Short mmCIF file of C-alpha atoms in Angstrom, two decimals:
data_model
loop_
_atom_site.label_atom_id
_atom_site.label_comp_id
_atom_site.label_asym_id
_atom_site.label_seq_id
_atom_site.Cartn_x
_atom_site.Cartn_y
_atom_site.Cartn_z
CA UNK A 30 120.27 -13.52 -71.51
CA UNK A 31 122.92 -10.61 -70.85
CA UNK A 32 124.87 -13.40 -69.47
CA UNK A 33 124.85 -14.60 -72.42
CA UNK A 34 125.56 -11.80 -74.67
CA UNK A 35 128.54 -11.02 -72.47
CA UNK A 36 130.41 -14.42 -72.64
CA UNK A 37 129.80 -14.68 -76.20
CA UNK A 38 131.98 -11.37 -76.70
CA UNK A 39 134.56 -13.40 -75.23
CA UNK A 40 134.35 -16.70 -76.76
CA UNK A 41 131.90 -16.85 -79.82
CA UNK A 42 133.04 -13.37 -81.26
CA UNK A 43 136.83 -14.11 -81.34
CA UNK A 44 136.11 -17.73 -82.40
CA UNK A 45 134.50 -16.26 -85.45
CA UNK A 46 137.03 -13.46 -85.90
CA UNK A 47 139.73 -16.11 -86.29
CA UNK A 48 137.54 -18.68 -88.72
CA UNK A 49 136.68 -15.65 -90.85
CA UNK A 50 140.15 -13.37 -91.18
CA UNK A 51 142.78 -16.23 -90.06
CA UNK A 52 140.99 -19.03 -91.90
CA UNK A 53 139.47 -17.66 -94.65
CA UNK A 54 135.64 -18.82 -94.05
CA UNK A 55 132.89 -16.71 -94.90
CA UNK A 56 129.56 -16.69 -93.49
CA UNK A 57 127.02 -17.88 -95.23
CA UNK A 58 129.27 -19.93 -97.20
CA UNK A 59 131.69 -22.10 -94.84
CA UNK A 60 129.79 -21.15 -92.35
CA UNK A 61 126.33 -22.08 -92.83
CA UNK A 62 123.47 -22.08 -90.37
CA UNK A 63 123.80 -26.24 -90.40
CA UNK A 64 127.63 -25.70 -89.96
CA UNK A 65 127.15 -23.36 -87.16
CA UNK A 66 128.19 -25.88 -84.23
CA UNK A 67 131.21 -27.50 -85.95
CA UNK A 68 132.88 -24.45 -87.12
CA UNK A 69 132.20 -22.57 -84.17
CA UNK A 70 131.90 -25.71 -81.80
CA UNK A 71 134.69 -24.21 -79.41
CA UNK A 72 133.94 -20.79 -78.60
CA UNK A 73 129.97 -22.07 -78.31
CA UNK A 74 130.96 -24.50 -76.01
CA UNK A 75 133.55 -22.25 -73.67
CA UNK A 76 129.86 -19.68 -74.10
CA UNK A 77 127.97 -22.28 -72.55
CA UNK A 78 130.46 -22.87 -69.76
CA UNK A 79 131.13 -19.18 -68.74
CA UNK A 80 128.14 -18.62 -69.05
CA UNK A 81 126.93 -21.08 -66.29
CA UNK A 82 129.80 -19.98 -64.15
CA UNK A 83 129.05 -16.18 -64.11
CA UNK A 84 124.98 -16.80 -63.03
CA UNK A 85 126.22 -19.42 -60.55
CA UNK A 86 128.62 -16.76 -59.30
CA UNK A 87 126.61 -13.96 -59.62
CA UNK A 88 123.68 -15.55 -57.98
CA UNK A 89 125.64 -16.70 -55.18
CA UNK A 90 127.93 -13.58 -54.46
CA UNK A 91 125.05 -11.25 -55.10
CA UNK A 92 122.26 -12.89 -54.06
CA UNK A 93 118.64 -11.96 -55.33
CA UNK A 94 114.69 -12.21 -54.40
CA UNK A 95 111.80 -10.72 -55.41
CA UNK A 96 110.18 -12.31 -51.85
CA UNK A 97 110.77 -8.69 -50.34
CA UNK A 98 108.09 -6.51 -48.76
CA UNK A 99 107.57 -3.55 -45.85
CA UNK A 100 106.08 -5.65 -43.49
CA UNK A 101 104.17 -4.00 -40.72
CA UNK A 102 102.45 -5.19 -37.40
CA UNK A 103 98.96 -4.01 -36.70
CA UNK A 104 96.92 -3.57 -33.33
CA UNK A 105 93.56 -5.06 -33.17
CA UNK A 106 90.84 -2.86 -31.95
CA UNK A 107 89.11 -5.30 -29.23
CA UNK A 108 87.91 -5.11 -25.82
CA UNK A 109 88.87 -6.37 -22.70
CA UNK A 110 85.18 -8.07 -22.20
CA UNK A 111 81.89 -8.82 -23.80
CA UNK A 112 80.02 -5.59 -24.49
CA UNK A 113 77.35 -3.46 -26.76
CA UNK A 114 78.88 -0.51 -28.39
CA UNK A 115 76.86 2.69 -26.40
CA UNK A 116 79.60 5.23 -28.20
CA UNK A 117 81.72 5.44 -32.02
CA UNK A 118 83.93 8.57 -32.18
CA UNK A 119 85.93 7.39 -35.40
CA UNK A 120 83.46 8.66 -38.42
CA UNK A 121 83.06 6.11 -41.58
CA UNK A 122 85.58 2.98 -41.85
CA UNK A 123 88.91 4.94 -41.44
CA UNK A 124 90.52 7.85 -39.39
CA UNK A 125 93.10 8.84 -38.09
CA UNK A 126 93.72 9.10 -34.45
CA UNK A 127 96.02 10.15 -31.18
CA UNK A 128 97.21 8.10 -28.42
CA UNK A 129 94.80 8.14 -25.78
CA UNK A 130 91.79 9.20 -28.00
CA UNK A 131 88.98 7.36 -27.50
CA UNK A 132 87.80 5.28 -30.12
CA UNK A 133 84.90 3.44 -28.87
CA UNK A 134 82.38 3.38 -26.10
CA UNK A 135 80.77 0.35 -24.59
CA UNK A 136 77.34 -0.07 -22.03
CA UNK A 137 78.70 0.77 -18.86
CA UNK A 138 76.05 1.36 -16.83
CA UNK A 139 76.90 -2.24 -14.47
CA UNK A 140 80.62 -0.51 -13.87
CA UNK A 141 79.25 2.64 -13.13
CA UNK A 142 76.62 0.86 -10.16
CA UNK A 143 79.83 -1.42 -9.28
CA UNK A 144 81.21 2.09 -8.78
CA UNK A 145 78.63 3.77 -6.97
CA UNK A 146 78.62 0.95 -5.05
CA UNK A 147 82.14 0.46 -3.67
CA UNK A 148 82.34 5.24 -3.42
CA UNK A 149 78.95 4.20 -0.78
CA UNK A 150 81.15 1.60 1.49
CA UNK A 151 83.86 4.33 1.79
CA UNK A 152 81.27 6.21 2.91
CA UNK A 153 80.06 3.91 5.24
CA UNK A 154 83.47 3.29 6.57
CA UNK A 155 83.87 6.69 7.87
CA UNK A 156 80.36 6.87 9.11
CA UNK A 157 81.84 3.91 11.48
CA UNK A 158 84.71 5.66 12.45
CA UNK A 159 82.81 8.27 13.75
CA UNK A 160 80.69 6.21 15.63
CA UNK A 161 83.75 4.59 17.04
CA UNK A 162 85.36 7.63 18.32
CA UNK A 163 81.75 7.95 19.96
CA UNK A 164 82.48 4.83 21.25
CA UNK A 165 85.67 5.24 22.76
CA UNK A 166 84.27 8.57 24.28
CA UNK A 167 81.38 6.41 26.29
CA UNK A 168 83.93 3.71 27.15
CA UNK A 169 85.82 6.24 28.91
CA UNK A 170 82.91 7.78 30.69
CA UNK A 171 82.38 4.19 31.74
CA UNK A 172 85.51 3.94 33.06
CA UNK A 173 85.48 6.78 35.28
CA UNK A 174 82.29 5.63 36.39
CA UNK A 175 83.60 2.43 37.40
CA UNK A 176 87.07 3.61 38.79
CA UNK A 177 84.39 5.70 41.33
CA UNK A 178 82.05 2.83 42.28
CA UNK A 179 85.22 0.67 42.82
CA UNK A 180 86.42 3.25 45.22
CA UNK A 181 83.47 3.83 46.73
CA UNK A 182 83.51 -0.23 47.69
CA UNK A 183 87.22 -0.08 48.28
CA UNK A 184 86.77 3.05 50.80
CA UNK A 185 83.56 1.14 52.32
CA UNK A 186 85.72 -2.30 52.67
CA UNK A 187 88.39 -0.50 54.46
CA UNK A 188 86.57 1.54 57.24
CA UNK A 189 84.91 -1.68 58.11
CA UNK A 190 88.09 -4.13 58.31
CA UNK A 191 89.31 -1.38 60.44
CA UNK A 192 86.38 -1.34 62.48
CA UNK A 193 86.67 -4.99 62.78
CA UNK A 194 90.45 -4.97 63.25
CA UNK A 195 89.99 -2.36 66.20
CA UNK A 196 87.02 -3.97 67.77
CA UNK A 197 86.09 -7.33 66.78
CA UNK A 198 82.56 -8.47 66.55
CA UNK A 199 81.47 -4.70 65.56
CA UNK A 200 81.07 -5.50 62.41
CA UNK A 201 79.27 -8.71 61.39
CA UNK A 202 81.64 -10.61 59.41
CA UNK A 203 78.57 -11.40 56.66
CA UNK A 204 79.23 -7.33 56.40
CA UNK A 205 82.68 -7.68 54.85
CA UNK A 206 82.67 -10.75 52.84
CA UNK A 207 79.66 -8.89 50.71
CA UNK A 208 81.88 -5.93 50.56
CA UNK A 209 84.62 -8.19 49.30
CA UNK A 210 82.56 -9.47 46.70
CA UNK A 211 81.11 -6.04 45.83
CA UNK A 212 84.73 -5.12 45.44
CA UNK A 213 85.65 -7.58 42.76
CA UNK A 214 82.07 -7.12 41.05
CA UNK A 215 83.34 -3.62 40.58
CA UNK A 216 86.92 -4.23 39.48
CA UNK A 217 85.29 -6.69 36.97
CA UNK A 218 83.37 -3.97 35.62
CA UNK A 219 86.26 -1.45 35.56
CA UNK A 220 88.25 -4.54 33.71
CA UNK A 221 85.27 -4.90 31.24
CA UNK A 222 85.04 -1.00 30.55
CA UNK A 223 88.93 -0.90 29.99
CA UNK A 224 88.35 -3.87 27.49
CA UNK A 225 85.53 -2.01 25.66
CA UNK A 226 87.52 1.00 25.43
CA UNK A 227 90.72 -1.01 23.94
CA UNK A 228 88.33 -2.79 21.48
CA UNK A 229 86.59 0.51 20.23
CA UNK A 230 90.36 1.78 20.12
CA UNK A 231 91.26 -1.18 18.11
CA UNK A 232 88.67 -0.97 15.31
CA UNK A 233 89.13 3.07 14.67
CA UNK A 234 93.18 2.63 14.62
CA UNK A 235 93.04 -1.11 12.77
CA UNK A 236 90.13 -2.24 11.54
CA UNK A 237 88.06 0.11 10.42
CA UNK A 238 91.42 1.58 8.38
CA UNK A 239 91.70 -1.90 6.75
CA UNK A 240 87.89 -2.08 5.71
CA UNK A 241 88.82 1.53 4.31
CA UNK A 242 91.68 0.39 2.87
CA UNK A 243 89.84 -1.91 0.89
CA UNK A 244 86.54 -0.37 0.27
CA UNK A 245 89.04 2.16 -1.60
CA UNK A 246 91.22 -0.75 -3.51
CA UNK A 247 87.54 -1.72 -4.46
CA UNK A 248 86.81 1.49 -6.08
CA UNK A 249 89.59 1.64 -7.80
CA UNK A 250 88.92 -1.62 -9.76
CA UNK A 251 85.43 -0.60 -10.09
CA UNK A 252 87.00 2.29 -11.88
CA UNK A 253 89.37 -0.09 -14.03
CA UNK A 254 86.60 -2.01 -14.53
CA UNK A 255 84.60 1.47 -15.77
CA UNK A 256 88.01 2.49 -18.09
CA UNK A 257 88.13 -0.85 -20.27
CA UNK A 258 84.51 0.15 -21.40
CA UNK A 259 85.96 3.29 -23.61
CA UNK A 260 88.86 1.65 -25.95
CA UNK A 261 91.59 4.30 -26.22
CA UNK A 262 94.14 4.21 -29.05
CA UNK A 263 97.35 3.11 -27.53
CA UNK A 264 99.89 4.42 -30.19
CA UNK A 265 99.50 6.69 -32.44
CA UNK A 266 98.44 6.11 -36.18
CA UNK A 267 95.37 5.24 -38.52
CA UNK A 268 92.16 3.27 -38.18
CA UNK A 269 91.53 1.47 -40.43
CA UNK A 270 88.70 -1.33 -41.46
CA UNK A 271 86.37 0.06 -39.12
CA UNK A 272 82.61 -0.80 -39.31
CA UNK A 273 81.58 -0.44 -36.19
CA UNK A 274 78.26 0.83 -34.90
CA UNK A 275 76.64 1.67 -31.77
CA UNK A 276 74.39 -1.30 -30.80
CA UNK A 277 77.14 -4.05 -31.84
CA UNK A 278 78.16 -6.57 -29.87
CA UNK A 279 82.37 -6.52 -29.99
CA UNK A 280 83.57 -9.78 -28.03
CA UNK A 281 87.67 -10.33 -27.09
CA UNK A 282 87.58 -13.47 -28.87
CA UNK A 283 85.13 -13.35 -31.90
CA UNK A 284 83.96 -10.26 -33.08
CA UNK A 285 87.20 -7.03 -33.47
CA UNK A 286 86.03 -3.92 -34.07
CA UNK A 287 88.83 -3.22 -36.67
CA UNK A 288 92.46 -2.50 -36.89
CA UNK A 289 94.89 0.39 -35.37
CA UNK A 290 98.11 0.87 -37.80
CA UNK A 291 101.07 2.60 -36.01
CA UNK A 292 102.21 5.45 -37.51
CA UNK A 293 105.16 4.89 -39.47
CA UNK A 294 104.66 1.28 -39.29
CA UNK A 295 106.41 -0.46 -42.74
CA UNK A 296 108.12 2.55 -43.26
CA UNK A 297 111.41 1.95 -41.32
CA UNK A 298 112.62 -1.70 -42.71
CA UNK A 299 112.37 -4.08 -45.33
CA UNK A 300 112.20 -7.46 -44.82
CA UNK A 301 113.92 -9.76 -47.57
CA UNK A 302 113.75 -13.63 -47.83
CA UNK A 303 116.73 -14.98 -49.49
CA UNK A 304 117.62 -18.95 -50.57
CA UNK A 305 119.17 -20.88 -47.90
CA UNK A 306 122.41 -21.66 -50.06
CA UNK A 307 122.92 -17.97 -49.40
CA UNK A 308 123.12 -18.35 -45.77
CA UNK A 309 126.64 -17.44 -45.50
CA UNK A 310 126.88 -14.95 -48.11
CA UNK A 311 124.05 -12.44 -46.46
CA UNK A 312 125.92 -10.57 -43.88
CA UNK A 313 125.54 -7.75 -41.56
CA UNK A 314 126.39 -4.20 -43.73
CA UNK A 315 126.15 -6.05 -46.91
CA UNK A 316 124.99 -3.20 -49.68
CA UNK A 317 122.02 -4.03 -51.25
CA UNK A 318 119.42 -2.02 -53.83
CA UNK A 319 115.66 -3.04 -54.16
CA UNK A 320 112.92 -1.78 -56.33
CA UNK A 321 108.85 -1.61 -55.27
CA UNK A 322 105.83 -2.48 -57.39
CA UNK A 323 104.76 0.68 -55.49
CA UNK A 324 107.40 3.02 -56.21
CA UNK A 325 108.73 2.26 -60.27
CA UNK A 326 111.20 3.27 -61.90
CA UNK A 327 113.25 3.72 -58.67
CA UNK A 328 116.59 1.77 -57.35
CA UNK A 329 116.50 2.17 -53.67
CA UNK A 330 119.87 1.94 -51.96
CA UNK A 331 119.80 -0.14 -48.75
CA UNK A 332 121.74 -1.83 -45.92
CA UNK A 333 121.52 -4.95 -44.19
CA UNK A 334 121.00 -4.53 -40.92
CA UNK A 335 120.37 -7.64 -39.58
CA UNK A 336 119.64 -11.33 -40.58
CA UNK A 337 117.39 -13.85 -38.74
CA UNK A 338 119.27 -16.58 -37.56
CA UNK A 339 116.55 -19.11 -38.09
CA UNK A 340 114.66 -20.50 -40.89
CA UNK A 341 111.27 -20.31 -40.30
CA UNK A 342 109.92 -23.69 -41.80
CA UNK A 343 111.69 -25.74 -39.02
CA UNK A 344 109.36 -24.72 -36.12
CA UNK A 345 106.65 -26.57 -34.79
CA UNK A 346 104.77 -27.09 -32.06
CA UNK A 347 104.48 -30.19 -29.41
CA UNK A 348 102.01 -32.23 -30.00
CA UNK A 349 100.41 -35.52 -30.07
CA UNK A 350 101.99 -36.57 -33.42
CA UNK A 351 105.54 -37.18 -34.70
CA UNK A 352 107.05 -34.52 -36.90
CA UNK A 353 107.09 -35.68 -40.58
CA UNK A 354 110.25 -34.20 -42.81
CA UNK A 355 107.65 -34.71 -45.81
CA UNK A 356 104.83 -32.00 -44.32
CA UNK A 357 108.07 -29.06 -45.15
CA UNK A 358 106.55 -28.77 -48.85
CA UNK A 359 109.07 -26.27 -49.91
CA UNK A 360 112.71 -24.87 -47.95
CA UNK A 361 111.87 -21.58 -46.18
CA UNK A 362 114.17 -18.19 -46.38
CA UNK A 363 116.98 -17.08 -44.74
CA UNK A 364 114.94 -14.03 -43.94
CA UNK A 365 116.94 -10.28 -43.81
CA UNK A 366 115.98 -7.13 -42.85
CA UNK A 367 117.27 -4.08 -45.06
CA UNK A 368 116.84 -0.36 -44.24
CA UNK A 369 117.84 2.51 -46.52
CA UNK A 370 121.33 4.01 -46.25
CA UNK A 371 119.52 7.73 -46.96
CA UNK A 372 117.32 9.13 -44.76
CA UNK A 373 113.57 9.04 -46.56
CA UNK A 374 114.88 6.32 -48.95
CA UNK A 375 111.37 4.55 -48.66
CA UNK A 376 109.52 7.50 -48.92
CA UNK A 377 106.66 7.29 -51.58
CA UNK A 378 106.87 3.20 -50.80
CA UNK A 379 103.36 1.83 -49.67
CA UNK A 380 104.41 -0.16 -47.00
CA UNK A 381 102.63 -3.97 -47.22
CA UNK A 382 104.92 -3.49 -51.20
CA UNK A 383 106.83 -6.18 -53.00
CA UNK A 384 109.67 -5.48 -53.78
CA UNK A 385 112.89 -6.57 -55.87
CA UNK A 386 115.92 -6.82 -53.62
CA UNK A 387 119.83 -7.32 -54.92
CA UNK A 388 122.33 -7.40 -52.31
CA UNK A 389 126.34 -7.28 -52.84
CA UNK A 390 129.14 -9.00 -51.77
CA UNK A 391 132.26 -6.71 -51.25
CA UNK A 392 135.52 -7.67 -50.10
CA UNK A 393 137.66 -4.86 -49.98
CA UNK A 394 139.00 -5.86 -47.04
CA UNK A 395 139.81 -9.08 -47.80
CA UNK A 396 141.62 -7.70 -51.17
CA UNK A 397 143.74 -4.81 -49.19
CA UNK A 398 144.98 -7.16 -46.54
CA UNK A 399 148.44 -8.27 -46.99
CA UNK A 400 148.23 -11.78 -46.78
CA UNK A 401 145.94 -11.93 -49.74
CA UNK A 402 147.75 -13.52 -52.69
CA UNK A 403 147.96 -11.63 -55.97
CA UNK A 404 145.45 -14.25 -57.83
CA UNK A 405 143.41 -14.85 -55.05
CA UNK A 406 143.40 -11.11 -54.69
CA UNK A 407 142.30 -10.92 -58.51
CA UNK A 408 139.66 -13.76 -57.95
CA UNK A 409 137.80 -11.28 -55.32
CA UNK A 410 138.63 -8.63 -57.96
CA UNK A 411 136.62 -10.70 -60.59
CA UNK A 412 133.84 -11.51 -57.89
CA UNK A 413 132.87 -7.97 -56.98
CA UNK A 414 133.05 -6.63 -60.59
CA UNK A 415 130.47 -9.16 -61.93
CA UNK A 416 128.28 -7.52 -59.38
CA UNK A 417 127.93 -4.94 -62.38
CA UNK A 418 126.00 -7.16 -64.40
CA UNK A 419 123.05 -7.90 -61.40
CA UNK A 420 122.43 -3.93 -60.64
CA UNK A 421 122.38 -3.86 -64.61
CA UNK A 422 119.81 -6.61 -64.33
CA UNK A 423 117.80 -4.84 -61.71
CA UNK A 424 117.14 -1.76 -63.27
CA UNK A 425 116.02 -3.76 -66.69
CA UNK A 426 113.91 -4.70 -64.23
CA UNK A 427 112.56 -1.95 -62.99
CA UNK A 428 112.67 -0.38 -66.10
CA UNK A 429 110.11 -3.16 -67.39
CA UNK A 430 108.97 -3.85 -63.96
CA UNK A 431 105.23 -1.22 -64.71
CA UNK A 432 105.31 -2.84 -68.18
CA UNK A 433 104.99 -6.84 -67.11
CA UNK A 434 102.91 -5.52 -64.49
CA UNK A 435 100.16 -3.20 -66.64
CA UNK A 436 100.35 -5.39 -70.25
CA UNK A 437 101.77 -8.52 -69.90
CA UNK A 438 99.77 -9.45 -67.12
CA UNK A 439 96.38 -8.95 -68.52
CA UNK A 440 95.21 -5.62 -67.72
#
């Protein structure tokens, strides 16, 4: 409608100017209501044309959506396992809360055994490497004890092959042979100590370490294990939603316990869906002004800061049936995300808000450069100043924006 208004003060108004003063005719006489279109058939004809250019050039340059909101991304409050609530430290359905707090408690008396049970095998570890350096102690006792009764033999064996050697027949030969043999029986048992010593050696400096080693890894996930039964609050921010009671069952899959908001979260950015014809009008550092169902009465001066470079109702996933071009019912968004140029612009703005967004083409840039022609240069002129008329629009709207929302709408 103020489209409208304004081309008829440029084509109606001086149409009727020149019928009335050049012409002669007055109103209400040659110009009649049922005479309206013939006398005035040119002007309301050039109305109807400008009129369609400036909204198709408005809309386009300037592009506008009321599909704007503070979206924000919450954290559900779940566990890593099935388990019965033991402990709630968040009082009534809300609260608000610090990272690291905990907000929940579940059973954990199984962890705390699986616990117990791995702390006992460290335990029993080092009882075992005691007993091993016992071990190696004895071994060497044995040894020495061997390393004598092989000398013993060896000394014995040695005075009688002399004997022998000096005076043959002496010494039965029956004699030496079972001195022989005692001789090897004894280096077989100095052998067999060394080995015994080596092994006990072996399991203090290798084994038992290893069995250590991993009776410890075991306590730590035991104590993992033990954590994921008390749900902390990773960020912080609000709970919100929260019904949870002590004796509830709260399942991964199934069964939340409610829902962490980060603080600040929908407070930073506004995300704006705009009509795909406006896909290469919405630019990085376009200027842009929005108005919130939660904040009237206020224009809101933003930035783009980025725009998504996909449309989101061309994804789908694989599956075991061809993609139909039909299922799209309606064309998705070229979806942008605004923040405020001033710092606490979206203060006061509930963020999950609707919004009104207008953003602005400006070329400045394109106007100062020299190769710019003078009516091309007056074109751009003509395209940023119509930009008037949408902020104009938007604050009508905002101005009637509580007005549609508390009367006209049935309330």
């Amino acid at each position: 409608m103020l489209e409208l208004l304004l081309c008829s003060l440029l084509t109606i108004l001086p149409d009727y100017l020149f019928r009335r003063y050049r012409q002669g005719k007055r109103l209400g006489h040659e110009i009649t209501f049922f005479s309206v279109w013939f006398e005035l058939r040119w002007g309301i004809t050039a109305c109807l044309m400008l009129t369609v250019s400036l909204i198709t050039v408005i809309f386009y340059y300037h592009p506008s959506t009321s599909s704007a909101t503070l979206y924000f991304r919450t954290v559900p409050l779940i566990s890593e396992a099935v388990g019965r609530v033991s402990e709630v430290h968040v009082d009534g359905i809300s609260g608000a809360v610090k990272k690291g707090d905990v907000i929940f408690k579940l059973d954990s008396s199984k962890q705390e055994a699986a616990l117990e049970t791995a702390r006992r095998k460290i335990v029993e570890v080092d009882a075992a490497m005691v007993a091993a350096q016992s071990d190696i102690i004895k071994a060497e006792g044995q040894i020495q004890q061997a390393k004598a009764d092989y000398q013993q033999a060896s000394d014995e064996l040695n005075v009688k092959s002399e004997l022998q050697r000096r005076n043959p027949g002496i010494v039965p030969q029956r004699d030496i042979e079972k001195l022989q043999v005692l001789l090897d029986g004894r280096q077989g048992a100095l052998d067999a100590a060394t080995a015994t010593k080596q092994s006990a050696m072996t399991r203090l400096s290798a084994l038992l370490p290893a069995e250590k080693a991993s009776a410890e890894a075991a306590v730590a996930e035991a104590q993992v294990d033990l954590n994921k039964t008390s749900i902390r609050a990773g960020v912080d921010g609000r709970v919100e939603q929260f019904g949870l009671r002590v004796g509830d069952i709260v399942s991964p899959v199934m069964r939340p316990a409610g829902i962490l908001i980060p603080e600040g979260a929908g407070r930073q950015a506004l995300s704006a869906g705009f009509g795909q014809i406006e896909a290469h009008v919405i630019k990085v550092g376009m200027v842009a002004e929005a108005t919130c169902i939660s904040k009237p009465w206020t224009i809101i001066p933003m930035v783009v800061t980025n725009v998504q470079d996909y449309i989101a109702a061309g994804q789908f996933r694989g599956g075991e049936q061809l993609l139909d071009a039909q299922q799209v019912l309606r064309p998705g968004t070229i979806l942008a995300f605004l923040e405020p140029i001033y710092q606490g612009g979206l203060d006061g703005v509930t963020p999950g808000s609707s919004c009104v967004v207008n953003a602005y083409t400006s070329n400045h840039d394109l106007i100062a450069a020299k190769e710019t022609s003078a009516f091309k240069g007056f074109l751009l002129h003509a395209v940023d100043a119509v930009g008037l008329v949408h902020a104009m629009l938007l604050r009508i709207q905002a101005l009637l924006l509580p007005v549609k929302t508390l009367v006209l709408s049935g309330h």
